[in-house]
XYZ file of C-alpha atoms in Angstrom:
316
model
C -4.335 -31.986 -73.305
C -4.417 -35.276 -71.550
C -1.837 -37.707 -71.933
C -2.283 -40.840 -70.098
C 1.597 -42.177 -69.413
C 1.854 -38.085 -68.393
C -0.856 -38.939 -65.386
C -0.034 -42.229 -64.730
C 3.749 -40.859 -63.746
C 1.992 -37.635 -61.063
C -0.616 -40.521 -59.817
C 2.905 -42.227 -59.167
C 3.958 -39.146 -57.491
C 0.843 -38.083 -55.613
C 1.070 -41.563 -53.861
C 4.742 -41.083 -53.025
C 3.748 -37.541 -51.312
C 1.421 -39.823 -48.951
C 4.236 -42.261 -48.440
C 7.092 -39.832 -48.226
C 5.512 -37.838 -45.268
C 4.738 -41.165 -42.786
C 7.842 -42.130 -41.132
C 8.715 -45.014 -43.367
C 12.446 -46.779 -44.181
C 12.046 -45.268 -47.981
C 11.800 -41.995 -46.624
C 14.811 -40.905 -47.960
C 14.738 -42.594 -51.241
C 10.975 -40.989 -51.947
C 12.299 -37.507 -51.127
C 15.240 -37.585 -53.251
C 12.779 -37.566 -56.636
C 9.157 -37.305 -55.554
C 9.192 -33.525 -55.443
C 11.268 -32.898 -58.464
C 8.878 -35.708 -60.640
C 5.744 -32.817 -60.298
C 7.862 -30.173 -61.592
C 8.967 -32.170 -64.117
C 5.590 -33.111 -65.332
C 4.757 -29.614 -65.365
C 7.686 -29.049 -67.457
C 6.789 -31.742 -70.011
C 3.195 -29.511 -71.595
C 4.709 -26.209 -70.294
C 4.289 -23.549 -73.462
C 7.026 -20.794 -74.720
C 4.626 -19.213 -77.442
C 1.606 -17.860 -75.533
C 0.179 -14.944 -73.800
C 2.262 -14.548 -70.881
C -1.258 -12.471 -69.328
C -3.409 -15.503 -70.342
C -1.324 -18.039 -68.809
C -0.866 -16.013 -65.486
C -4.747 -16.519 -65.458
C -5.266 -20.047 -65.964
C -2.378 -21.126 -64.039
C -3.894 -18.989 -60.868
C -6.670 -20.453 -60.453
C -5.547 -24.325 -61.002
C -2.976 -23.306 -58.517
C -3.111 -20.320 -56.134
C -6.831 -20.328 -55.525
C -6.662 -24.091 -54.406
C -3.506 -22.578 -52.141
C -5.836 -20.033 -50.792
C -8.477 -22.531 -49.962
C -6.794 -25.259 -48.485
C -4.499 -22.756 -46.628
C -7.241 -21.418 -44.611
C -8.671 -24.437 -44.122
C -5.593 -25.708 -42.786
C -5.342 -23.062 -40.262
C -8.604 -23.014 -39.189
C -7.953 -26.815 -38.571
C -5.147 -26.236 -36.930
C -6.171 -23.712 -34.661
C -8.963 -25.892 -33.371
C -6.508 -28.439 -32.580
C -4.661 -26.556 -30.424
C -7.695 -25.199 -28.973
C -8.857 -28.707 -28.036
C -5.268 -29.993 -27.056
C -4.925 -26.455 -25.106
C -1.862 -25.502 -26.808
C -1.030 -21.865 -27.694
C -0.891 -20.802 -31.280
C 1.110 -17.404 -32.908
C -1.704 -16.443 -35.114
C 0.513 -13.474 -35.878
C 3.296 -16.039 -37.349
C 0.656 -18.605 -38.784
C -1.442 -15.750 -40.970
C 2.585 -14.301 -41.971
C 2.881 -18.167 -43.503
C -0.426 -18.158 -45.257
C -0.216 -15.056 -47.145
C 3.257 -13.545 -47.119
C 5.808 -15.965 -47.076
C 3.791 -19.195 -48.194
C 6.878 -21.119 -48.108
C 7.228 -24.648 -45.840
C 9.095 -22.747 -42.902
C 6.325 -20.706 -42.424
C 3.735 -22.830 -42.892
C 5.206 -26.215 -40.811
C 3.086 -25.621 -37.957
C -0.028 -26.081 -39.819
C -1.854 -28.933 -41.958
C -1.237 -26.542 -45.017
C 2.649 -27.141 -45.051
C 2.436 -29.052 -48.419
C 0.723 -26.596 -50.027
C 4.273 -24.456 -50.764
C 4.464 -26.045 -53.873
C 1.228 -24.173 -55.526
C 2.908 -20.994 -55.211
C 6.297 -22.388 -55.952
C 4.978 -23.889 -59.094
C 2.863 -20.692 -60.470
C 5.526 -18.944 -60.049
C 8.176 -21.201 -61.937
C 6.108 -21.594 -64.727
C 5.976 -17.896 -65.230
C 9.850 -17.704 -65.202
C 10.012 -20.272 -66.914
C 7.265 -18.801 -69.886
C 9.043 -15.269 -69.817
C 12.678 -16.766 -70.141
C 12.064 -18.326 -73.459
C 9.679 -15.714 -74.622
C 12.236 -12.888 -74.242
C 16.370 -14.608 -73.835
C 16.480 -16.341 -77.099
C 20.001 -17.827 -76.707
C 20.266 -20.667 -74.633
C 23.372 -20.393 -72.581
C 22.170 -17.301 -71.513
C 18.918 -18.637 -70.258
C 21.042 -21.034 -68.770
C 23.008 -18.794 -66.787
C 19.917 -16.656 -65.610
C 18.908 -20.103 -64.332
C 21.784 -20.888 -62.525
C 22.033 -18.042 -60.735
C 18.270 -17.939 -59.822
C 18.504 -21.493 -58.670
C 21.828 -20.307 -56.675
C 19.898 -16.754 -55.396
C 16.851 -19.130 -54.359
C 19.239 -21.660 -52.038
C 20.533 -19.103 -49.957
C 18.207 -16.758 -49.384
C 14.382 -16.491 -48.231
C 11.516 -14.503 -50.475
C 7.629 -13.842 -49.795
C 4.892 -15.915 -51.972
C 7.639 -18.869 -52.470
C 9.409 -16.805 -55.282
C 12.918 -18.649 -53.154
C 11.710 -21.585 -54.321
C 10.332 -20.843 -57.943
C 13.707 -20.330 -58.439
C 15.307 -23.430 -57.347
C 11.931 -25.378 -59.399
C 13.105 -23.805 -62.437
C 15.922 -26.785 -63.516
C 13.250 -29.324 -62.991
C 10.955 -27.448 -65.481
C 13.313 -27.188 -67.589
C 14.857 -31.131 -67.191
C 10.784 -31.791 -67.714
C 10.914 -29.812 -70.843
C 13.416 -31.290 -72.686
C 12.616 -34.734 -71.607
C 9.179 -34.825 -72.907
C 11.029 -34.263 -76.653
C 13.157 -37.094 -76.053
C 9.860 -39.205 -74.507
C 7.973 -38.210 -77.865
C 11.108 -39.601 -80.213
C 9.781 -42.595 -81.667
C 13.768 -43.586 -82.288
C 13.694 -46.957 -80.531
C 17.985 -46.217 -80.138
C 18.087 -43.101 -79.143
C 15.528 -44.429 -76.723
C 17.293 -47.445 -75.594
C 20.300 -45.066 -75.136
C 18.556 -43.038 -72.829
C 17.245 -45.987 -70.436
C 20.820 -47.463 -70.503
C 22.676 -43.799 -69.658
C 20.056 -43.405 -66.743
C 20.635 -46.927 -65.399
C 24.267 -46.186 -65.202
C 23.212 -42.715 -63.159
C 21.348 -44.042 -61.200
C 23.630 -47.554 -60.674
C 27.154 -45.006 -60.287
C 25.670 -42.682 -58.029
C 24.349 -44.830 -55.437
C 27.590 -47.035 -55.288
C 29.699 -44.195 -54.986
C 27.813 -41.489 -52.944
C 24.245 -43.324 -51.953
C 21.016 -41.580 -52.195
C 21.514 -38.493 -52.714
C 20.008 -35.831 -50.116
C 16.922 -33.844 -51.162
C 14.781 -31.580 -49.304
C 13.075 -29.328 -52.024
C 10.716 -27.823 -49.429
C 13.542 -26.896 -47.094
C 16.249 -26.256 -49.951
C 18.100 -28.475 -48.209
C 20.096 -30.469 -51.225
C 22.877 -32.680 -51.452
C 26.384 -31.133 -51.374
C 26.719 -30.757 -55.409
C 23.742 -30.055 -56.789
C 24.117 -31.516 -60.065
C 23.725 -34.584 -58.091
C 20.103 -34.179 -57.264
C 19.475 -33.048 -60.828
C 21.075 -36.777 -62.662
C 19.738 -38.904 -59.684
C 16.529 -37.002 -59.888
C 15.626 -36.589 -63.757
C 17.249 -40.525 -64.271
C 14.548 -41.649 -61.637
C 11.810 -40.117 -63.640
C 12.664 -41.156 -66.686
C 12.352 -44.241 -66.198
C 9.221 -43.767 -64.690
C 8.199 -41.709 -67.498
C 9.572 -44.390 -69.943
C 7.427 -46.854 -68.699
C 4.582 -45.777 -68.189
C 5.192 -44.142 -72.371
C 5.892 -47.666 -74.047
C 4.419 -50.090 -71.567
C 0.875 -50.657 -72.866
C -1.556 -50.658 -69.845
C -5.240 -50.618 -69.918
C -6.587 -49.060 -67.509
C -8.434 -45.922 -68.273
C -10.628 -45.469 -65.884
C -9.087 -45.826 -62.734
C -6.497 -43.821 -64.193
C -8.888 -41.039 -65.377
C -10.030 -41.158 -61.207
C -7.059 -41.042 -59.469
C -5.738 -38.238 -61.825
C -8.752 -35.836 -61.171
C -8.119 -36.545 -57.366
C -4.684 -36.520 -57.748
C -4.803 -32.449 -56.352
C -7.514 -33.332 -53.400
C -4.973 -36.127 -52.662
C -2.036 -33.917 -52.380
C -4.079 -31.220 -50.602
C -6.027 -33.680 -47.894
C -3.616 -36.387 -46.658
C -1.909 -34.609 -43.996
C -5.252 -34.694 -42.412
C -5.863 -38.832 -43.470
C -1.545 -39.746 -42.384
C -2.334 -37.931 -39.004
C -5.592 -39.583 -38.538
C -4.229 -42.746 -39.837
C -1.068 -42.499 -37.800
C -3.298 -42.035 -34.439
C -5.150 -44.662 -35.411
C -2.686 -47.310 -35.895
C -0.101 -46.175 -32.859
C -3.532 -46.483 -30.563
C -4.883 -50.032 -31.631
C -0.876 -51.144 -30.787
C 0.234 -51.108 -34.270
C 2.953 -48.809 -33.369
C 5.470 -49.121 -36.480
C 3.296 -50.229 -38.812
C 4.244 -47.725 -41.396
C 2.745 -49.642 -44.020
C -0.137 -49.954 -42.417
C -0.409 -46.171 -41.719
C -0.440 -45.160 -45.886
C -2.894 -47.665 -46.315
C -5.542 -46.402 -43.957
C -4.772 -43.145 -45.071
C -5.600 -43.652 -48.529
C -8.840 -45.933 -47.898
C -9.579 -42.407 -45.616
C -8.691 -40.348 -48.915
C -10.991 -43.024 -51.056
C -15.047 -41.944 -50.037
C -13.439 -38.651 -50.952
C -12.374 -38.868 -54.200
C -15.292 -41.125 -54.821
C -17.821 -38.046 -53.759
C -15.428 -35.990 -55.992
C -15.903 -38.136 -59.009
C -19.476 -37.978 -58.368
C -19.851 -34.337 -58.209
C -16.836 -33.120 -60.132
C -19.007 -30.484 -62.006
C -20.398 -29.185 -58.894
C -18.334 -25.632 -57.755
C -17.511 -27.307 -53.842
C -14.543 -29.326 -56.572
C -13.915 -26.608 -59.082
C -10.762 -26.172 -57.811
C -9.774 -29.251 -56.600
């Protein structure tokens, strides 16, 4: 099921990504919600009263088999870098990242370090599916979360299971948020916008952004921190983009069918972009850098409009 304000909030998130990894003064800012708005959104259509076998299924291949593919592709880039440049490479360490631990530590070294979040999120999902199918009461389910989320912090797991874990709040903030997004109550609405203003508004005067480093599980001191600042942010967004009438369907419809290729492709278009601005004497143009790297992403998702039934984009 398609719901436009639904892609028009990951389209705002996919170009955040871009943003959030060139050295830019809203670095911080960007990281403290951009990751947590995906697994929100996947929270918002996620499903407690289906086939847990069936869902392991589709969710593999809209997720792990574009992890495989980019993974290796990423590797095989990277390698030929460092052939090129002459600089040595642990292929023992980088195939470890790829299939074993598929996590951003392991993976860093490569152009496939963004990819930790296909594994992280196929894997959330399915905790989150076989929680509600089989722990009915609800403060238990929140205390197996807790502690997951708590387990997942401190300690490091193969196929991004760690961070599954510490995903499953934000699929579960996205969850419950998409009820109160579908409540045509125009108070209980209003309510909402003005009790995430004031999260937003109190946290930042008396703490500042808070820290957020989902790929690192690096978060702020108190967690529940991230979690207000985080789900307040994207509300908004998602309020928005709900009750804001814009027409614009098609370029919507196009950047959310690239909005994966986008995610998967511009480390390749910031470094290129990066080199290319630093080298014509740019150098700090940070601006500059996201917008040659998405003109670089552009031809690409143009040729992937074009072709979209063609198997080269099935998974992308």
């Amino acid at each position: 099921m398609k719901i436009n304000w639904i892609d028009m909030v990951k389209i705002t998130g996919t170009f955040s990504v871009i943003l959030g990894h060139i050295n830019s003064p809203l670095g911080g800012f960007i990281f403290s919600w951009h990751m947590p708005l995906f697994f929100i959104c996947s929270g918002f259509l996620a499903k407690i009263d289906v086939d847990p076998f069936v869902e392991i299924k589709k969710n593999f291949n809209r997720l792990i088999m574009p992890y495989f593919i980019f993974s290796i592709i990423g590797l095989l880039s990277t390698i030929a870098k460092s052939y090129l440049l002459l600089r040595p490479i642990d292929y023992i360490s980088e195939l470890s990242g790829v299939f074993f631990w598929m996590d951003m530590p392991s993976l860093i070294n490569s152009y496939a370090f963004v990819l930790w979040f296909l594994p992280a999120l196929f894997f959330s999902k399915l905790w989150f599916l076989l929680i509600n199918k089989y722990i009915k009461r609800i403060h238990m389910q929140l205390i197996i979360v807790a502690f997951l989320f708590l387990f997942g912090v401190n300690y490091q797991l193969p196929f991004a299971i760690d961070e599954s874990f510490t995903a499953l709040p934000w699929i579960i903030c996205g969850y419950w948020l998409f009820k109160i997004l579908n409540n045509d109550n125009d108070n209980q609405n209003l309510n909402f916008i003005l009790f995430s203003g004031l999260i937003i508004i109190s946290v930042y005067i008396f703490h500042g952004i808070p820290k957020l480093d989902m790929a690192n599980k690096q978060y702020d001191d108190y967690y529940i921190l991230n979690l207000l600042w985080a789900g307040a942010i994207v509300y908004l967004f998602c309020f928005a983009f709900r009750f804001i009438n814009i027409n614009n369907g098609y370029i919507v419809r196009f950047l959310s069918c690239s909005a994966m290729l986008m995610y998967t492709l511009h480390p390749y278009t910031n470094n290129i972009s990066y080199l290319v601005i630093e080298y014509s004497g740019f150098g700090g143009g940070w601006f500059l850098k996201f917008l040659l790297s998405c003109a670089i992403l552009l031809p690409i998702m143009l040729i992937r409009n074009v072709y979209d039934k063609n198997r080269l984009f099935k998974y992308v």
